[in-house]
Coordinates of C-alpha atoms in Angstrom, one line a residue:
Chain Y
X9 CA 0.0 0.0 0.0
X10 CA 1.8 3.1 -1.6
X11 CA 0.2 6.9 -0.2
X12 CA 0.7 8.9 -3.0
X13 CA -0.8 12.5 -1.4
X14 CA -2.5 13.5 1.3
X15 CA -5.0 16.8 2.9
X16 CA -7.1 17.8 5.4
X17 CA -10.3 19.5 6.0
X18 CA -13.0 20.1 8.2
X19 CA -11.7 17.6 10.7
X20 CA -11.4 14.9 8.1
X21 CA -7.9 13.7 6.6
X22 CA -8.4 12.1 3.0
X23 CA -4.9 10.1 1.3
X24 CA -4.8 9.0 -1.9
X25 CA -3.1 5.4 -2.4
X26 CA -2.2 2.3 -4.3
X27 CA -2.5 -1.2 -3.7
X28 CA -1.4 -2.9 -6.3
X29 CA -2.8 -2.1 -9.7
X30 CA -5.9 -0.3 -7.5
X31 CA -6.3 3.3 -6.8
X32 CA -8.0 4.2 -3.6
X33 CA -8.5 7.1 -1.3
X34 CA -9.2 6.4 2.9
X35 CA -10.5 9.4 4.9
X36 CA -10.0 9.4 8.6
X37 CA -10.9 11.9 11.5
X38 CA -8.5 14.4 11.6
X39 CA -5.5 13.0 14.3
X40 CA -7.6 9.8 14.4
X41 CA -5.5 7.2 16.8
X42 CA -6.2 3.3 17.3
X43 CA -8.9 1.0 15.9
X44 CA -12.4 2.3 14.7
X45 CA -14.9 1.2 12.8
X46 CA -14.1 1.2 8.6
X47 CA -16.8 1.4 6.1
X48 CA -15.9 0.4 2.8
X49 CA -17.9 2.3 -0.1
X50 CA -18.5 1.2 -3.8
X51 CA -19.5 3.8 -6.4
X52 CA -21.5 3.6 -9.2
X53 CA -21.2 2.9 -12.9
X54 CA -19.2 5.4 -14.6
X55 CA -18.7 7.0 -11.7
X56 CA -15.2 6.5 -9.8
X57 CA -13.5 6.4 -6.0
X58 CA -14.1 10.6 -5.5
X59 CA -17.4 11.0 -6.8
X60 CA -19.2 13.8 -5.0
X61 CA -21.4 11.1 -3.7
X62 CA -18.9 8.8 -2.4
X63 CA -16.8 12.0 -0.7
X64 CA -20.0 13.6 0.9
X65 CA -21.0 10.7 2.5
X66 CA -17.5 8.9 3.3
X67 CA -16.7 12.9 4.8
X68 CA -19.9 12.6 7.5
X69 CA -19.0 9.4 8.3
X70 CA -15.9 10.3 9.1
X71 CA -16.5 13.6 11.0
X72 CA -19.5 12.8 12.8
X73 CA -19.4 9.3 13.8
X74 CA -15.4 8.8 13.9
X75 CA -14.7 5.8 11.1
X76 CA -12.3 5.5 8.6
X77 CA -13.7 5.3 5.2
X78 CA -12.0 4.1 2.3
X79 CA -12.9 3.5 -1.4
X80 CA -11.2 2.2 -4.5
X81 CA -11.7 2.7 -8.4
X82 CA -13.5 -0.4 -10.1
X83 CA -12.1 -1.7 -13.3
X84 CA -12.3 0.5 -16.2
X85 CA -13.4 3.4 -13.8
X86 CA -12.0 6.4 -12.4
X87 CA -7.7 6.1 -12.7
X88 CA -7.6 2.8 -14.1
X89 CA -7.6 1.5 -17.3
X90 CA -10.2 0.1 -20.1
X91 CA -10.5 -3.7 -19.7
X92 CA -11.1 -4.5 -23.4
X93 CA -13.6 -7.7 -22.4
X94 CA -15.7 -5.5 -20.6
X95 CA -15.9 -3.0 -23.8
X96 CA -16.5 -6.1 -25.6
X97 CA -19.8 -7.2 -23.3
X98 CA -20.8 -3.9 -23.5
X99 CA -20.9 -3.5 -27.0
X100 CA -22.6 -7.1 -27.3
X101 CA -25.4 -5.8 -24.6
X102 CA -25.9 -2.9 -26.7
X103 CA -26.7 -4.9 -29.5
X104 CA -29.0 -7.5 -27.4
X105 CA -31.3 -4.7 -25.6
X106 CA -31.4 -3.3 -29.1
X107 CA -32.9 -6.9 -30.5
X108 CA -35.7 -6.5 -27.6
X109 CA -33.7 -8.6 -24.7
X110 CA -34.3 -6.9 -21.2
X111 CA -31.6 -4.8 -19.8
X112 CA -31.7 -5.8 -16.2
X113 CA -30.7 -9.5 -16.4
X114 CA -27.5 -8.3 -18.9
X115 CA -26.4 -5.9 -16.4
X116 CA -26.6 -8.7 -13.9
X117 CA -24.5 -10.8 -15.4
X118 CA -21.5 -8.1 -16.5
X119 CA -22.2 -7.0 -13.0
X120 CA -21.4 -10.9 -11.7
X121 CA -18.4 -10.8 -14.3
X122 CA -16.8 -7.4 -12.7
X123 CA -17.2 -8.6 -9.1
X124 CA -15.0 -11.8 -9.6
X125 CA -12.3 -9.1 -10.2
X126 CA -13.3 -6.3 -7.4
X127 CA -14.7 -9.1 -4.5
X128 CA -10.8 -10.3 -3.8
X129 CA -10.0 -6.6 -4.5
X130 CA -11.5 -5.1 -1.7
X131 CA -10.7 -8.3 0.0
X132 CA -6.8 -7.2 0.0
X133 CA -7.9 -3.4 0.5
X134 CA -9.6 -4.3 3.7
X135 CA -6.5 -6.1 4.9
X136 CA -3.9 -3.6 4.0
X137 CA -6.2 -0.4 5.3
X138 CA -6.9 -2.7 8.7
X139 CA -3.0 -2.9 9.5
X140 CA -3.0 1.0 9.8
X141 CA -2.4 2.0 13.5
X142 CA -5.4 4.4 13.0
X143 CA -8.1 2.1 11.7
X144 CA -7.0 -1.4 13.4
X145 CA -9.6 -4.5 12.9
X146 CA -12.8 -2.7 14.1
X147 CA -16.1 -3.8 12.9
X148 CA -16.8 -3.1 8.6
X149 CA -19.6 -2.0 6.9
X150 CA -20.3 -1.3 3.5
X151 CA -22.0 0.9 1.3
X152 CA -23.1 0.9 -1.9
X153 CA -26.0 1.3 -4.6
X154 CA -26.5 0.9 -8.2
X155 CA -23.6 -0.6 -10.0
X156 CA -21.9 -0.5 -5.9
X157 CA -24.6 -2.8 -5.0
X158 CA -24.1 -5.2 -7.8
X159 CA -20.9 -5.6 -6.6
X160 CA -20.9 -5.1 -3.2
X161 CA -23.4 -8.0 -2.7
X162 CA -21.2 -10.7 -3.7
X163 CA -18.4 -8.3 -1.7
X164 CA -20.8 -8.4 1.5
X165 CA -21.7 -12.5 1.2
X166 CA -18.1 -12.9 0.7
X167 CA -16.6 -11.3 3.1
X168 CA -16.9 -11.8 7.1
X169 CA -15.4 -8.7 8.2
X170 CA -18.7 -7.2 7.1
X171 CA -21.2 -6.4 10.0
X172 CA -23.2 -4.4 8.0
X173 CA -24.5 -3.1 4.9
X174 CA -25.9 -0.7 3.0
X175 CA -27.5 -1.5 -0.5
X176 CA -29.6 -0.7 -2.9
X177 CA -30.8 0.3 -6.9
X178 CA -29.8 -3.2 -8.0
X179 CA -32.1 -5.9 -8.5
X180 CA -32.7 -9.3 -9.1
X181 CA -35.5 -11.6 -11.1
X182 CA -38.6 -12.5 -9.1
X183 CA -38.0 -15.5 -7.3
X184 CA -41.2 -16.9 -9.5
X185 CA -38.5 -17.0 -12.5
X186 CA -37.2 -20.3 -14.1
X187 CA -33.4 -19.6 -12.9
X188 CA -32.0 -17.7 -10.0
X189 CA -29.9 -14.5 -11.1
X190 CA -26.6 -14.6 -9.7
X191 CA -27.5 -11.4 -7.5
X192 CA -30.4 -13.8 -5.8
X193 CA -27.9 -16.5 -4.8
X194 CA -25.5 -14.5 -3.4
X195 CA -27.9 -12.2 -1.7
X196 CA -29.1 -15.4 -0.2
X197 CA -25.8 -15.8 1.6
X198 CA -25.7 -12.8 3.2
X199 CA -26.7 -12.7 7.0
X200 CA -25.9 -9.2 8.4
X201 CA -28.2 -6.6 9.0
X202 CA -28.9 -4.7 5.6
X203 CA -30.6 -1.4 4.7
X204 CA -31.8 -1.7 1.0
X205 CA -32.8 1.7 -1.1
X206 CA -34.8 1.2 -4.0
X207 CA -36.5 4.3 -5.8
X208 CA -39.9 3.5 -6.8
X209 CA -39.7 4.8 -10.1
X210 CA -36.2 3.5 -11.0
X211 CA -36.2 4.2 -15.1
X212 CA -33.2 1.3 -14.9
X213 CA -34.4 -1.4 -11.9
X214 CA -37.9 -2.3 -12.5
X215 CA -39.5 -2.0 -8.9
X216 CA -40.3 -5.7 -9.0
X217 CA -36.6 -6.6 -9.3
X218 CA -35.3 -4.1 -6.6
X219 CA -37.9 -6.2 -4.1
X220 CA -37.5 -9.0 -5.4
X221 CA -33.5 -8.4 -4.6
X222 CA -34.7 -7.2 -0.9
X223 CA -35.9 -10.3 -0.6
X224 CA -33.9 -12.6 -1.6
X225 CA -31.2 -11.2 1.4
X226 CA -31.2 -14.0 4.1
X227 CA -30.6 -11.5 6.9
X228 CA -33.0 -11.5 10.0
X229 CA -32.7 -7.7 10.4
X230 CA -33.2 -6.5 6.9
X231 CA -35.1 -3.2 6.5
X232 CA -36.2 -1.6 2.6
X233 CA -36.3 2.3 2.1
X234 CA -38.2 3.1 -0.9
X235 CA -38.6 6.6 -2.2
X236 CA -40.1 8.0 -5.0
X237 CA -38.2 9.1 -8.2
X238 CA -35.5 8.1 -10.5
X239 CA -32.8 5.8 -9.9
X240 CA -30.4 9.0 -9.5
X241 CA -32.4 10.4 -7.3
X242 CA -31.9 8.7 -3.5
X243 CA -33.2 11.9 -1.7
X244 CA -30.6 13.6 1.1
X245 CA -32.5 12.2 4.3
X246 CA -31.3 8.8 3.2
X247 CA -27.8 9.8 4.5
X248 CA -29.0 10.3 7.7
X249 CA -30.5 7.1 7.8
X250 CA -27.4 5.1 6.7
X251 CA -25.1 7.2 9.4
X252 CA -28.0 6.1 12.3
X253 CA -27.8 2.8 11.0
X254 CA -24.2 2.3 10.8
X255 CA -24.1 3.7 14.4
X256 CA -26.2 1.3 15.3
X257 CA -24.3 -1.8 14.1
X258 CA -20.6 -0.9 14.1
X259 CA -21.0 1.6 17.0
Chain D
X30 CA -62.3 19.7 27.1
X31 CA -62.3 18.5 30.9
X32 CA -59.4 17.6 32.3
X33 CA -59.9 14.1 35.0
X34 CA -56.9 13.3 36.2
X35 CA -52.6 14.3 35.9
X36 CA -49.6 13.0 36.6
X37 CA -45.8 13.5 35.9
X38 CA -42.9 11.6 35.5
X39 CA -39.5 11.4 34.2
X40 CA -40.0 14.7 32.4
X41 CA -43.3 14.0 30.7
X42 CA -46.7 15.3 31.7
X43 CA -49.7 13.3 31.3
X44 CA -53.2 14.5 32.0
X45 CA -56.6 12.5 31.1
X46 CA -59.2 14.2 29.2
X47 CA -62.8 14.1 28.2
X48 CA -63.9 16.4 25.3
X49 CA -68.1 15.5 24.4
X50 CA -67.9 11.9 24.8
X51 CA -64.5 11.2 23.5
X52 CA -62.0 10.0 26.2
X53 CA -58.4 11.4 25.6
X54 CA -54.7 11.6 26.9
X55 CA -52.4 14.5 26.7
X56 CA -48.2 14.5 26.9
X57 CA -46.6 17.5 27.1
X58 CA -43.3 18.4 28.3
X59 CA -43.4 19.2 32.3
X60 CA -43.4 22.7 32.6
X61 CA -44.1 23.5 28.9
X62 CA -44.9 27.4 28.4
X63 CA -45.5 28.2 24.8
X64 CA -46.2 27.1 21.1
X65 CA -45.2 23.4 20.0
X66 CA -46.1 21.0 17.8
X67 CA -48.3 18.5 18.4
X68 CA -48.9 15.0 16.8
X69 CA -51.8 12.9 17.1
X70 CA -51.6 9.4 17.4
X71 CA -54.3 6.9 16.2
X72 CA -54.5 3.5 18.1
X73 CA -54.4 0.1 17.0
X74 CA -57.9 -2.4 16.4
X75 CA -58.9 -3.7 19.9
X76 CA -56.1 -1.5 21.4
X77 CA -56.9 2.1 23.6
X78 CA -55.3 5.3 23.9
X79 CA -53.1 4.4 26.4
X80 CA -52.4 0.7 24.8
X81 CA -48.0 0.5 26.1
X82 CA -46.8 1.1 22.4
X83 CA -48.8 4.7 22.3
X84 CA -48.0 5.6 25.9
X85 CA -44.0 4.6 24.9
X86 CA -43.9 6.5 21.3
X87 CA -45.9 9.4 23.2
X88 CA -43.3 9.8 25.9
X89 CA -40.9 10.3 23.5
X90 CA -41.8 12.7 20.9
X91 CA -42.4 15.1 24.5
X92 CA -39.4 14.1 26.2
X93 CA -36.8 14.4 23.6
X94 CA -38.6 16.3 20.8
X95 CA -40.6 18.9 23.0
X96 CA -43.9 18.1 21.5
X97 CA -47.7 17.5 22.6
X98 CA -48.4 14.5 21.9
X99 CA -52.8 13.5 22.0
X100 CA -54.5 10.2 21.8
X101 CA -58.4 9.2 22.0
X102 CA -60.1 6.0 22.3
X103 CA -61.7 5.2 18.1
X104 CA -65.4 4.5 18.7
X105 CA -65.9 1.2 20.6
X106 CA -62.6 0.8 21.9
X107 CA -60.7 1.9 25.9
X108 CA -63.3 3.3 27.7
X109 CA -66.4 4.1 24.9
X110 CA -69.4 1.6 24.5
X111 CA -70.0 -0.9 22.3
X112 CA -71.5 0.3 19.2
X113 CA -74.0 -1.9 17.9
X114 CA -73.8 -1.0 14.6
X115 CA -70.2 -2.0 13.9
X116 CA -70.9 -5.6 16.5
X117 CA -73.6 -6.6 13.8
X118 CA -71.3 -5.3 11.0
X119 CA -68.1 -7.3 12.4
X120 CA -70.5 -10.5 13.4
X121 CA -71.5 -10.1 9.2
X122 CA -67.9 -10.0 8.0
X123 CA -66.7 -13.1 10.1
X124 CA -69.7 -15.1 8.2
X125 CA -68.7 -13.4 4.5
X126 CA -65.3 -14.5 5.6
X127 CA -66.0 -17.9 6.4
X128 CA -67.6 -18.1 3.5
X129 CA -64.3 -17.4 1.4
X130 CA -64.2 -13.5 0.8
X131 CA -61.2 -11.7 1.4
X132 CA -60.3 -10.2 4.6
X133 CA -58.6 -7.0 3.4
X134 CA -61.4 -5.5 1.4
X135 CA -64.3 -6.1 4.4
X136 CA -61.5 -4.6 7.1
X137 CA -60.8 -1.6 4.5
X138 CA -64.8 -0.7 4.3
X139 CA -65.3 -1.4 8.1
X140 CA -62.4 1.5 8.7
X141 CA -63.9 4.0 6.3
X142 CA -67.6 3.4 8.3
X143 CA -65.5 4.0 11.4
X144 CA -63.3 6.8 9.9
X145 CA -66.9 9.1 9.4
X146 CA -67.2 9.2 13.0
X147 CA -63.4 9.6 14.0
X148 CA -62.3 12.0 11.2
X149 CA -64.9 15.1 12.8
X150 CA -64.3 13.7 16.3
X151 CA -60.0 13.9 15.9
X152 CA -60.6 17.4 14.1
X153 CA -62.6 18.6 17.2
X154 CA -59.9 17.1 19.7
X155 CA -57.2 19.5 17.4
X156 CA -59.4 22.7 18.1
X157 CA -59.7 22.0 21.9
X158 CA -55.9 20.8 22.3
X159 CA -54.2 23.7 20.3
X160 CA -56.5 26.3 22.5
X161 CA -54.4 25.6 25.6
X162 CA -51.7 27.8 26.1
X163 CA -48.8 24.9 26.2
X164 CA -49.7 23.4 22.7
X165 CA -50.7 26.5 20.4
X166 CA -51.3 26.4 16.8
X167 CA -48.2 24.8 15.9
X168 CA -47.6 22.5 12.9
X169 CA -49.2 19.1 12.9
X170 CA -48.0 15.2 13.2
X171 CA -50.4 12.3 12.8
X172 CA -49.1 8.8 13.5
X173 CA -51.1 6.1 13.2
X174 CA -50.9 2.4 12.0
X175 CA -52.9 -0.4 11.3
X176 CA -56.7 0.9 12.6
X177 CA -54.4 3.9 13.0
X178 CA -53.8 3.9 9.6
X179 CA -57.4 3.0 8.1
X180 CA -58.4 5.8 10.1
X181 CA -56.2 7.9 10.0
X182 CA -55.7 7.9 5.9
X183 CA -58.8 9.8 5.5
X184 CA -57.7 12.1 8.9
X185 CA -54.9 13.1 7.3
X186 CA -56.1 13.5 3.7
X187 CA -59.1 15.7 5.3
X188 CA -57.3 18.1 7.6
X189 CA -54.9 20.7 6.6
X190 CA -53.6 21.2 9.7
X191 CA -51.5 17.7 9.7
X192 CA -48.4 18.6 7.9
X193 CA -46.5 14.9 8.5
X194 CA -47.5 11.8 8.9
X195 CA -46.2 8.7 9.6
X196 CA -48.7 5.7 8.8
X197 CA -48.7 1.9 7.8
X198 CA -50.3 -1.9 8.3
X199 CA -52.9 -1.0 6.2
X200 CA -53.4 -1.5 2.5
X201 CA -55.5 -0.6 -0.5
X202 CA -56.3 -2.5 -3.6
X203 CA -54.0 -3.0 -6.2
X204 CA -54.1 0.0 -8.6
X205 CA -54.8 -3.1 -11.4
X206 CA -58.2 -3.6 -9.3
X207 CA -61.6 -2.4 -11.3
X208 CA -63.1 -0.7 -8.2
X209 CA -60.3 1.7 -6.1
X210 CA -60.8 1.2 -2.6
X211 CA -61.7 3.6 -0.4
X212 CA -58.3 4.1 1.5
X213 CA -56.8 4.1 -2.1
X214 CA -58.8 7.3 -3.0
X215 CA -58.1 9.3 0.5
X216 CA -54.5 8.7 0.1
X217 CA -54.7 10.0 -3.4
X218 CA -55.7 13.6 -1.6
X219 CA -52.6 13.0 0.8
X220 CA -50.0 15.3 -0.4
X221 CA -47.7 15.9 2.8
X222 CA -44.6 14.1 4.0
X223 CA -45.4 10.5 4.5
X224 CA -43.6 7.5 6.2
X225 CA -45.5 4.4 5.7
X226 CA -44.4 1.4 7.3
X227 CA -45.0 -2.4 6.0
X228 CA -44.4 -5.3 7.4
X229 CA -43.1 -7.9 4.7
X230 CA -44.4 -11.0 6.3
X231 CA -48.0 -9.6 7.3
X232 CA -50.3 -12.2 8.0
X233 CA -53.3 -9.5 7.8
X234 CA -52.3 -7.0 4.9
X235 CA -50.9 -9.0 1.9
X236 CA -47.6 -7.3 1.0
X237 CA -49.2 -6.2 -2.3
X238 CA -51.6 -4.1 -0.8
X239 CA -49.3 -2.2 1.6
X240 CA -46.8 -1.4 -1.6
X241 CA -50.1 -0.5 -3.2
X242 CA -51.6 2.1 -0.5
X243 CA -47.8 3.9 -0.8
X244 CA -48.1 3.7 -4.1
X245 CA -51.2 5.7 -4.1
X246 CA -50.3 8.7 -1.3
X247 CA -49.9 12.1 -3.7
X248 CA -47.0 12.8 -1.1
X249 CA -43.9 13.9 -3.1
X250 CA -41.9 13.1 -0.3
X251 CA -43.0 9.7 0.6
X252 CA -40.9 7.0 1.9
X253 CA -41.8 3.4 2.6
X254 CA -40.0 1.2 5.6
X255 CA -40.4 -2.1 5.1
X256 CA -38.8 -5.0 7.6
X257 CA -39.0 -8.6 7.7
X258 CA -42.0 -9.7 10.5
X259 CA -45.7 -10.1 11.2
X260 CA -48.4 -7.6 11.9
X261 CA -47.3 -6.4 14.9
X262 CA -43.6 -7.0 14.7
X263 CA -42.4 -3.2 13.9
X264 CA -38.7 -3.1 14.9
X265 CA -38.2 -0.4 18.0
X266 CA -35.7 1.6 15.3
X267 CA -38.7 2.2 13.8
X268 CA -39.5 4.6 16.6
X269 CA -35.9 6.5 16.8
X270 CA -36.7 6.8 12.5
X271 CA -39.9 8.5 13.1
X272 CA -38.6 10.7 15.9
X273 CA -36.1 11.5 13.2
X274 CA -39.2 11.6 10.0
X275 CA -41.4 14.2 12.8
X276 CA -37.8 16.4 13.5
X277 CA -37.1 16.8 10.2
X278 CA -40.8 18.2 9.0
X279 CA -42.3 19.7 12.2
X280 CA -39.1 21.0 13.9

């Protein structure tokens, strides 16, 4: 793990780093010392590790309830380079929603294909960030929605470490369907307490999808969040939420 | 308004009322002086104004929030007489339910003949409550769920002076339905703040009717909490969330 530049503001201290071949950024309270709890964010498709998203939210969790935050480009996002097999599938899916096939299930499986590189990923980026004196081996969550839920689902059910999660604008087929999608199965393997966004008039999720994916989670304390609008559109208050909810699972 | 009894504790205030022939219960702050807001709350079927999960959501809003918090006993329930009408009405739907109809629809029409008595009678209770010098005209919270909610859909749809509200366990037929039900078509008129609470494994409001009554609030801000459980198995976070939901919209 290579820190390549660091600031601080407003109490919060952001360094850029490398591990490996992936470029991250971890924000910690200002003079933070010893072990805390670390959420580990995704972001979204297209979107990359300082999206104003990500920083807004990783910045309040930082400053107001202490934790180190850390997230990491995805594959062909942000600093890091095309992946010419993902330009390939995407070029294919193009072609397939344009001959009438539906767009969820094909973003469900490029989805499935990305996380086999980004779940051992974060995997390593979880490790290296924990050995820092000023985050230690506290309790993990994660957030993340949209394309960061379609990876951070197979993340969460693969990964321990992970007391808590928040998810959401991602989807799965109705469990009535002949075959399980690959969000469904590993959804099913996930046991930690979950808060789940879906907006109710996602233009990209159908609606019956998004519950369908709340449903399939196997966790005991699950809870879903559903506002109106687009799949953009998550309103502010929902921030609040995930900060009282990771205060109530990782402290 | 006639005030019967009071007491105080740990902060809270509590004074029995009766205003015409509608038994109440009051919370304010001890020592309130002034203008607040006040929410009503609408009890559960069989269940009274001072049924343990009223009394402990009432405490709250007054202890930590500063509010007035009112609740009344719905026709037929705490300490108000039978009402024959609704006996021989409730004796007719347990025969029509024997004999295969569906439980949702007879509950729904039972709670709009019960909502043309409570609608005037919670109205009147508003007038005589924000008269007193502690509570003032200050915005307006309803919460109310399952009865609560049947009755207090076409409360909150009817009086202006509600600015919030947090409802749920009820349901309305699916928009897909040839005839609208009647809670359908008050929460069509609802346009303020709304958090509406389902509970995914209901055993008396089939999950499609919940989405479908939140689906048909005119709220732009609307935002549906669904968690895992039966009928009366809201999760207590539920109560810090709509401590949070009342904050946010009546201050």
């Amino acid at each position: 793990m290579r820190f390549i530049s660091e600031t601080s503001s407003d109490g919060v201290h952001e360094q850029l780093f490398v591990l490996g071949e992936v470029p991250g950024v971890l924000w910690t309270p200002e003079g933070a010392v010893g072990t805390r709890p670390l959420v580990l964010m995704g972001h979204g498709g297209g979107q990359h590790k300082k999206a104003p998203g990500i920083v807004a939210r990783a910045r309040r969790f930082a400053a107001e309830c202490g934790y180190a935050v850390v997230a990491v480009d995805v594959p062909a996002h942000g600093d890091r380079p095309k992946v010419e097999e993902y330009d390939r599938i995407l070029t294919e899916n193009r072609a397939r929603m344009e001959a009438g096939e539906a767009l969820a299930p094909l973003i469900a499986e490029f989805q499935a294909l990305v996380a086999r590189r980004t779940v051992p990923e974060w995997r390593a980026v979880l490790d290296a960030v924990q050995q820092l004196g000023r985050v230690g081996s506290g309790p993990v969550g994660y957030w993340g929605v949209s394309l960061g839920c379609g990876l951070g689902v197979p993340f969460v059910a693969a990964e321990p470490r992970v007391r808590a999660a928040v998810l959401g604008l991602g989807g799965a087929s109705p469990s009535a369907s002949a075959s399980p999608s690959p969000s469904a199965e590993a959804a099913a393997r996930i046991t930690v307490p979950v808060q789940f966004l879906v907006q109710w008039d996602d233009e990209r999720v159908p609606r019956a999808q998004g519950l369908a994916l709340f449903d399939a989670l196997a966790s005991v304390e699950k809870t879903l969040h559903a506002n109106p609008g687009k799949h953009g559109e998550i309103p502010a208050f929902e921030l609040d939420s995930a900060l009282s909810f990771f205060a109530r699972h990782l402290g």
